PDB file of C-alpha atoms and ligand atoms in Angstrom:
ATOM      1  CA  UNK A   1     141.534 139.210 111.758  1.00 64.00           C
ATOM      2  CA  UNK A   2     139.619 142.274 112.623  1.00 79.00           C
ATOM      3  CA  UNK A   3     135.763 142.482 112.338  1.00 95.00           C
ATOM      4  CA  UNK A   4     135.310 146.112 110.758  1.00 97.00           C
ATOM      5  CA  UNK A   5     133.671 144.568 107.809  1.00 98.00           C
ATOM      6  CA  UNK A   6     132.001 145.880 104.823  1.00 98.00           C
ATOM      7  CA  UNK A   7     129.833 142.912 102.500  1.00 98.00           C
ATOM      8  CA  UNK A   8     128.926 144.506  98.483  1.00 97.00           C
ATOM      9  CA  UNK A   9     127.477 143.189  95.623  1.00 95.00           C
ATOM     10  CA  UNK A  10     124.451 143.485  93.111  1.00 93.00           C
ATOM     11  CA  UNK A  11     120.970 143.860  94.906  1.00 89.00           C
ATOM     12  CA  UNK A  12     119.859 140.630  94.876  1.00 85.00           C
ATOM     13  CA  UNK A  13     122.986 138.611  95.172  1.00 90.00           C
ATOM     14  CA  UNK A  14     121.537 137.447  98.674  1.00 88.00           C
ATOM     15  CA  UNK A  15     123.983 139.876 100.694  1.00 93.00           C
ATOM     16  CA  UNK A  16     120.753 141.116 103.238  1.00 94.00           C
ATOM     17  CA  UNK A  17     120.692 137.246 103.642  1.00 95.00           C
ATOM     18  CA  UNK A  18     124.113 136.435 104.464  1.00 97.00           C
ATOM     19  CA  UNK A  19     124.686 139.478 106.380  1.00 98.00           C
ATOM     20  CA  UNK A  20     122.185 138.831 108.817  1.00 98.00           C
ATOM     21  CA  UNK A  21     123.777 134.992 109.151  1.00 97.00           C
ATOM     22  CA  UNK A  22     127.395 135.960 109.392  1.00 97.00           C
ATOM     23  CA  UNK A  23     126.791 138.984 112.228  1.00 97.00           C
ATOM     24  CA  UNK A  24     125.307 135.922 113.827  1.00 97.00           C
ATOM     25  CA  UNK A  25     128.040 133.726 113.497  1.00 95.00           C
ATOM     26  CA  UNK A  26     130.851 136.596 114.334  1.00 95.00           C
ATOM     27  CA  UNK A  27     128.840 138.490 116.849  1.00 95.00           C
ATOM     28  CA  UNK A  28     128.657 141.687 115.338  1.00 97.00           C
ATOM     29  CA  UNK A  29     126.292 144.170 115.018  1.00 98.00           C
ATOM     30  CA  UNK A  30     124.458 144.541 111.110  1.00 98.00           C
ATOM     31  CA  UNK A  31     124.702 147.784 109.846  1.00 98.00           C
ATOM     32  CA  UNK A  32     121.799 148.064 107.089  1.00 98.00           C
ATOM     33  CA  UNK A  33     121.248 151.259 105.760  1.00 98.00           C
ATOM     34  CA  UNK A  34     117.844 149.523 103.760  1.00 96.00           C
ATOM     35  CA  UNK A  35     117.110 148.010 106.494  1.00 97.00           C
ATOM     36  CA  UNK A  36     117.085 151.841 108.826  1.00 98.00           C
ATOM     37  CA  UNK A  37     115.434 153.199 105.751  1.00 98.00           C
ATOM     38  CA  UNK A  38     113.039 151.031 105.524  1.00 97.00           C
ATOM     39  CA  UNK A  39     112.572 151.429 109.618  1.00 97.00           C
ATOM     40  CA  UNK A  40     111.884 155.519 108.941  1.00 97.00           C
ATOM     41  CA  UNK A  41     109.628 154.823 105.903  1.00 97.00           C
ATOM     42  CA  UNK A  42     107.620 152.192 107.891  1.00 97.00           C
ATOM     43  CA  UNK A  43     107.430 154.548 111.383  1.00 98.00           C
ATOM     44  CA  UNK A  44     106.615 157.829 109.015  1.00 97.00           C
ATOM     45  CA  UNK A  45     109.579 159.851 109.866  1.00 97.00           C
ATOM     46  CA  UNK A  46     110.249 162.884 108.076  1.00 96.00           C
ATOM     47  CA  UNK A  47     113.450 161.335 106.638  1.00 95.00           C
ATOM     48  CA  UNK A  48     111.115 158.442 105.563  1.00 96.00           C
ATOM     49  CA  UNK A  49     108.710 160.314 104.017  1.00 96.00           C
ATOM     50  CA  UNK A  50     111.732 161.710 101.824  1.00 95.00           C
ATOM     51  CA  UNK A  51     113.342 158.164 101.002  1.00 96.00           C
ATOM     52  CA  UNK A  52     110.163 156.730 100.145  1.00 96.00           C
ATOM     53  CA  UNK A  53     109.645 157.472  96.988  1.00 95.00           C
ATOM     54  CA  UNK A  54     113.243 156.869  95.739  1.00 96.00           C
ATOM     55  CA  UNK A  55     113.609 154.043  97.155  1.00 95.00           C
ATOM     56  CA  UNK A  56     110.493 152.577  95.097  1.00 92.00           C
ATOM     57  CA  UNK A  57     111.857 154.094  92.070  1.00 92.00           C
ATOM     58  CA  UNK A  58     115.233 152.047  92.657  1.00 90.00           C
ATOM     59  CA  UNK A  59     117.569 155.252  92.293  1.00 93.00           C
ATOM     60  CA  UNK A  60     119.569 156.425  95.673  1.00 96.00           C
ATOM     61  CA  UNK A  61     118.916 158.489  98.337  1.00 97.00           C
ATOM     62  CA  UNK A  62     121.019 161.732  98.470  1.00 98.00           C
ATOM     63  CA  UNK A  63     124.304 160.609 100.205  1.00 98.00           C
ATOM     64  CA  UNK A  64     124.098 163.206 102.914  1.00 97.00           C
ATOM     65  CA  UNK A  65     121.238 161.318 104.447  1.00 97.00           C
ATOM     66  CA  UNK A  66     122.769 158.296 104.616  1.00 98.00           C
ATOM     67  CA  UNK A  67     126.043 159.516 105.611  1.00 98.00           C
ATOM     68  CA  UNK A  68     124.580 161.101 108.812  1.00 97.00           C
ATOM     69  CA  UNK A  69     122.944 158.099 110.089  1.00 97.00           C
ATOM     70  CA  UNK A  70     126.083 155.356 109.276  1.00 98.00           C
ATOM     71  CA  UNK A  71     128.218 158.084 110.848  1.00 97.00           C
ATOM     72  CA  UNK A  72     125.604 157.933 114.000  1.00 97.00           C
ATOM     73  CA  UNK A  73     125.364 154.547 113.900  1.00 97.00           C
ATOM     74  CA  UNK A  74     128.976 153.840 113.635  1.00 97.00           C
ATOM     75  CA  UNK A  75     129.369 155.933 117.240  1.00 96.00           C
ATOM     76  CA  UNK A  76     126.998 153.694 119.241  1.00 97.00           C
ATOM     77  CA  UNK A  77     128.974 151.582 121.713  1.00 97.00           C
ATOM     78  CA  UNK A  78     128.323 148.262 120.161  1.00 96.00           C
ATOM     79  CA  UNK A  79     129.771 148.854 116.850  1.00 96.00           C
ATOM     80  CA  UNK A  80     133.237 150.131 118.938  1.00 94.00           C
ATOM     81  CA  UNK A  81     135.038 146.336 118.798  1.00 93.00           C
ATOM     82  CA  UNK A  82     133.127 145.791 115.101  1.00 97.00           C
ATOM     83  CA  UNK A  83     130.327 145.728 112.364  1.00 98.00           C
ATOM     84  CA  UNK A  84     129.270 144.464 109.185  1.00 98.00           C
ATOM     85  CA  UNK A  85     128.534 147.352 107.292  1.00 98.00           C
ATOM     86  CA  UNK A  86     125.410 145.958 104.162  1.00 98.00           C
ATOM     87  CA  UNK A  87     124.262 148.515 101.446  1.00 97.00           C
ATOM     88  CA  UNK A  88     127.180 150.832 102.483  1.00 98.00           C
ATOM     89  CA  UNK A  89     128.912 152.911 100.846  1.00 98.00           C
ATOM     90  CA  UNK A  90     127.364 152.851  97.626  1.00 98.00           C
ATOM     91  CA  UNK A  91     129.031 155.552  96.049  1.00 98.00           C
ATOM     92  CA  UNK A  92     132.272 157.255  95.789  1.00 97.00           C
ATOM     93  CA  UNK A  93     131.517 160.103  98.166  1.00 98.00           C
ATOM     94  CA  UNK A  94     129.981 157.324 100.922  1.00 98.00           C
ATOM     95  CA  UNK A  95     132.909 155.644 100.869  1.00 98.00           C
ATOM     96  CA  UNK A  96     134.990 158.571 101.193  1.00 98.00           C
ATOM     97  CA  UNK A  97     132.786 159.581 104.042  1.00 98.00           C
ATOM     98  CA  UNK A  98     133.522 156.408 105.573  1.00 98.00           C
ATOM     99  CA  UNK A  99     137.394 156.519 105.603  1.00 97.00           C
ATOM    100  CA  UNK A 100     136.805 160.336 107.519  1.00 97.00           C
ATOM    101  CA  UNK A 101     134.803 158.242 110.176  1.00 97.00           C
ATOM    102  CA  UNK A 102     136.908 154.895 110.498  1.00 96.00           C
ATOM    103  CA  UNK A 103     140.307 156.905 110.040  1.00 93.00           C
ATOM    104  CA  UNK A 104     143.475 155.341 109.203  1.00 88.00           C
ATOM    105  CA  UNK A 105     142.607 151.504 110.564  1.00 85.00           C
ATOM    106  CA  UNK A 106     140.145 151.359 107.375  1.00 94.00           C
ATOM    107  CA  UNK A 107     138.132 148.515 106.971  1.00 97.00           C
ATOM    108  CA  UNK A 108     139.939 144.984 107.653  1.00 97.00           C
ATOM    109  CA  UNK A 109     137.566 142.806 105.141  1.00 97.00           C
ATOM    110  CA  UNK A 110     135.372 143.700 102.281  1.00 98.00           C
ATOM    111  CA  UNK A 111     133.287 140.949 101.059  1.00 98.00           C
ATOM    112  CA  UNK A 112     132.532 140.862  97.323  1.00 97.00           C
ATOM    113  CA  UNK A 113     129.646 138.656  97.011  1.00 97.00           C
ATOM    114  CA  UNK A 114     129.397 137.679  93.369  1.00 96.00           C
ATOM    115  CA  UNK A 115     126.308 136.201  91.068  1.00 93.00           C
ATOM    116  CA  UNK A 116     125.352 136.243  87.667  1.00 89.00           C
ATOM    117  CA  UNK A 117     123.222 138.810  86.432  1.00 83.00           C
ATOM    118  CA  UNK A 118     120.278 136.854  84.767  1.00 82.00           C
ATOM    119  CA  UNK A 119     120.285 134.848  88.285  1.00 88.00           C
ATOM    120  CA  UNK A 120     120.054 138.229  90.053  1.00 87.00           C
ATOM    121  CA  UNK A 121     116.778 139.481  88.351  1.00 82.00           C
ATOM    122  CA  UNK A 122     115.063 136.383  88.691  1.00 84.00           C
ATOM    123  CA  UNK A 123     115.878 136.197  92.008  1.00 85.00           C
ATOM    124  CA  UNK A 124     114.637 139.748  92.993  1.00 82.00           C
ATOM    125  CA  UNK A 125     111.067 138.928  90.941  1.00 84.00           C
ATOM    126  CA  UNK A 126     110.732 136.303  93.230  1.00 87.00           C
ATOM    127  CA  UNK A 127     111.646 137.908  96.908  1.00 81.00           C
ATOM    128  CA  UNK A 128     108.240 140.305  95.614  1.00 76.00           C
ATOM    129  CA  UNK A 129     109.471 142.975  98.075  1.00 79.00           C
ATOM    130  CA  UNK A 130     107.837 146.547  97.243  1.00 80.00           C
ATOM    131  CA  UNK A 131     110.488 147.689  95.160  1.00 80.00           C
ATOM    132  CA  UNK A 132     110.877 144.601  93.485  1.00 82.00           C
ATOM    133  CA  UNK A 133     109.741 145.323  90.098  1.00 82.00           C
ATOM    134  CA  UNK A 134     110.641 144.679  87.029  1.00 82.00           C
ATOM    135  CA  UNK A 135     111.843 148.300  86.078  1.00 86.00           C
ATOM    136  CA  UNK A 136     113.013 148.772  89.481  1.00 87.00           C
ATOM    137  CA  UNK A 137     114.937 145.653  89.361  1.00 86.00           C
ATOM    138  CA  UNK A 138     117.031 146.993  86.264  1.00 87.00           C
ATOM    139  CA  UNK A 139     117.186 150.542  87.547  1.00 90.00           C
ATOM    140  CA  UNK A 140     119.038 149.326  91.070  1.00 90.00           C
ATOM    141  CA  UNK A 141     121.396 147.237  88.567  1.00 92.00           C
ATOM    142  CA  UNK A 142     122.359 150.193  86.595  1.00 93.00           C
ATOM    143  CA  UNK A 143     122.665 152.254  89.726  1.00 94.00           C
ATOM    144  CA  UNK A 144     124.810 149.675  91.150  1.00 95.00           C
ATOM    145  CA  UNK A 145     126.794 149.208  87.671  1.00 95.00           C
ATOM    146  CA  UNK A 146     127.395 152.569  87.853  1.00 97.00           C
ATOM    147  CA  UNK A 147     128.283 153.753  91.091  1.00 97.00           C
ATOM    148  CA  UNK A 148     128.847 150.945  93.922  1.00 96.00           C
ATOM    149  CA  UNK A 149     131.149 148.214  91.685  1.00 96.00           C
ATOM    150  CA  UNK A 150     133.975 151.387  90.957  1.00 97.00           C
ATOM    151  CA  UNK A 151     133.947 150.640  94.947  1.00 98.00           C
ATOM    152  CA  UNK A 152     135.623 147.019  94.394  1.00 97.00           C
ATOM    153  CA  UNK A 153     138.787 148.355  92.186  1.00 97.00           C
ATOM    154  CA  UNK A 154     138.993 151.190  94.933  1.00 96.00           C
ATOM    155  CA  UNK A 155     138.977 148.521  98.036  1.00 97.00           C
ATOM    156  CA  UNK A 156     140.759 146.413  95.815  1.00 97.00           C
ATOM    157  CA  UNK A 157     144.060 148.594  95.819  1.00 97.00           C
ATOM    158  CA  UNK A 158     144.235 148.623  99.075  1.00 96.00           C
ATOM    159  CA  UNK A 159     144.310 144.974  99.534  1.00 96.00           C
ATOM    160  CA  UNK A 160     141.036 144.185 101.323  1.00 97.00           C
ATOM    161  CA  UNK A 161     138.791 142.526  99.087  1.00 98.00           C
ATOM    162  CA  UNK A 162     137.594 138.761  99.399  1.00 98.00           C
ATOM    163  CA  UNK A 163     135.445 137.603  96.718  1.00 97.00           C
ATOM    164  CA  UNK A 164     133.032 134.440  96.985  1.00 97.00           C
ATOM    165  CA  UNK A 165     130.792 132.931  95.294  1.00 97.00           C
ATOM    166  CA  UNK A 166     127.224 133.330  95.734  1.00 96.00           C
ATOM    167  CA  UNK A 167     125.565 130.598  94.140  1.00 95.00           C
ATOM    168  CA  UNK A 168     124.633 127.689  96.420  1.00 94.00           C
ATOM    169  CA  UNK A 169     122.521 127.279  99.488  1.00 95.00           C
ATOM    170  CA  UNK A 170     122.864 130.356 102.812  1.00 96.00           C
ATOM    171  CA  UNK A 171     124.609 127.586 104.352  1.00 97.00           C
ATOM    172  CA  UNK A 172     127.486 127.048 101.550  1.00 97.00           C
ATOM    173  CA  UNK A 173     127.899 130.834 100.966  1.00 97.00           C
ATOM    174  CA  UNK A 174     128.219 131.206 104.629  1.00 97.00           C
ATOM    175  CA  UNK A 175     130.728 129.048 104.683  1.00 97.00           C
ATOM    176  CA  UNK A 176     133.236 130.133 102.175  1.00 97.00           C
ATOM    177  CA  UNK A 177     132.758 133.865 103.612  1.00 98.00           C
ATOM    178  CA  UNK A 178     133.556 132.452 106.876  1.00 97.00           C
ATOM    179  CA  UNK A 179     136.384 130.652 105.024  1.00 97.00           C
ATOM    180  CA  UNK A 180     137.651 133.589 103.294  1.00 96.00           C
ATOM    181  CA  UNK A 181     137.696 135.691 106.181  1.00 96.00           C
ATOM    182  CA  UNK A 182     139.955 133.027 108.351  1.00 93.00           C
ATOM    183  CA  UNK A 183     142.346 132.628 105.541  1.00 84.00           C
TER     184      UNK A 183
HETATM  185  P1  LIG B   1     119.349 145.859  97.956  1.00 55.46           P
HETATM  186  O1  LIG B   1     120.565 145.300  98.631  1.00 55.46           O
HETATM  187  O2  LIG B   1     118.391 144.815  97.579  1.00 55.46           O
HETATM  188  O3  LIG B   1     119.657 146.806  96.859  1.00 55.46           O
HETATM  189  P2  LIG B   1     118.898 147.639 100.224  1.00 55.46           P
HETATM  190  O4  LIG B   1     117.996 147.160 101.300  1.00 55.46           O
HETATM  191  O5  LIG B   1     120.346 147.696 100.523  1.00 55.46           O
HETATM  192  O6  LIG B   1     118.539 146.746  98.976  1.00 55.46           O
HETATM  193  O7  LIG B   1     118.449 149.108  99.767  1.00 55.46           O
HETATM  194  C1  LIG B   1     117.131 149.413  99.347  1.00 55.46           C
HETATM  195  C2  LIG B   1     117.065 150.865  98.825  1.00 55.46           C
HETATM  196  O8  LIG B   1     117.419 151.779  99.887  1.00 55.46           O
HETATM  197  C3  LIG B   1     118.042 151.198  97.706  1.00 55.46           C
HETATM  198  O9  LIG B   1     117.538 150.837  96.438  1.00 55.46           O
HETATM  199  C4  LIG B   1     118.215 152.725  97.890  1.00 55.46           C
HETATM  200  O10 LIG B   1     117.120 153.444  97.352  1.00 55.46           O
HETATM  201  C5  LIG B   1     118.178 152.888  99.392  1.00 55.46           C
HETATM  202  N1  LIG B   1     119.546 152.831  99.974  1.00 55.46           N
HETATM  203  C6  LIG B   1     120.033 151.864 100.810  1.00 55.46           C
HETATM  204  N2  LIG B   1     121.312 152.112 101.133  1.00 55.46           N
HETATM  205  C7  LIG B   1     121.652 153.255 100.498  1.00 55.46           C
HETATM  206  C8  LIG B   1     122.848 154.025 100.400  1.00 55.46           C
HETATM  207  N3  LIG B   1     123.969 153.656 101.039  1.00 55.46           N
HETATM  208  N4  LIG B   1     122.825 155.147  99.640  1.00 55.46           N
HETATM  209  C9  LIG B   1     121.728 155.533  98.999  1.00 55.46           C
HETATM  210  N5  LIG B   1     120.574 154.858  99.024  1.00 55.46           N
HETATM  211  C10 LIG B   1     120.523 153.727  99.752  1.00 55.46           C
END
């Protein structure tokens, strides 16, 4: 199977975490868009310095931000024989974005990474990152609700999405995405 792969769900679900554990296992690169957000907030940029402040608030950055640096990112010579894409697309006009850059190969795997929503809150309370609280918490769920799940019916129709379970230990959720992705 090929490795242009995209992994969604709920903040929280513990997709940062098995993203970073499956590009390990497969040997591609992890394409974060939190994680290069975070990266410009934390070095100052001029793009961080306009993130920052919706990202705490738990809404979304403007799409033509993030666009620009998947599409950049995408180019580099590593991501050429694969990726795992994490945090994008997140909305309709991301992932429509994304078809113009992959073309008509598409994505081979999208990996729907599914957990309850009570267990999802407590969990995020607990990881205590910065824009972990409580009000945050529920706004990224309703911004997710909202905009990113559509995403699954629209991958869905086209025959690419794998859903697993995501309530266990990294090492059993690891292994059923491995296991869904050899199947
Ligand atoms: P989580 O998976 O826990 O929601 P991420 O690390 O993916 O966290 O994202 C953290 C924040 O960065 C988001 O709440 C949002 O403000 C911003 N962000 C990340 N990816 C995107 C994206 N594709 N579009 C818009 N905003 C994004």
């Amino acid at each position: 199977m090929g490795k242009r792969l995209l992994i969604l769900g709920p903040p929280g679900a513990g997709k940062g975490t098995q993203a970073v554990v499956l590009c390990r296992a497969i040997g591609v690169p992890h394409v974060s868009t939190g994680e290069m957000l975070r990266d410009h907030v934390g070095r100052g940029t001029e793009l961080g310095a306009r993130a920052k402040a919706i990202m705490e608030s738990g809404d979304l950055v403007p799409d033509d931000i993030v666009i620009a640096m998947v599409r950049e990112r995408l180019g580099a010579a590593d991501a050429a024989c694969g990726f795992l894409l994490d945090g994008f697309p997140r909305t309709r006009a991301q992932a429509e974005a994304l078809d113009g850059v992959l073309g008509d190969a598409g994505l081979d795997a999208v990996i729907v990474v599914e957990v309850p929503e009570d267990e999802i809150v407590e969990r995020m309370l607990l990881r205590g990152r910065s824009d972990d609280t409580e009000d945050t918490v529920r706004t990224r769920l309703a911004v997710y609700r909202e905009q990113t799940a559509p995403l699954i019916s629209l991958y869905t129709e086209r025959g690419v999405v794998r859903p697993v379970d995501g309530l266990g230990s990294v090492e059993d959720v690891l292994a059923r995405i491995v296991g869904v992705l050899a199947s």
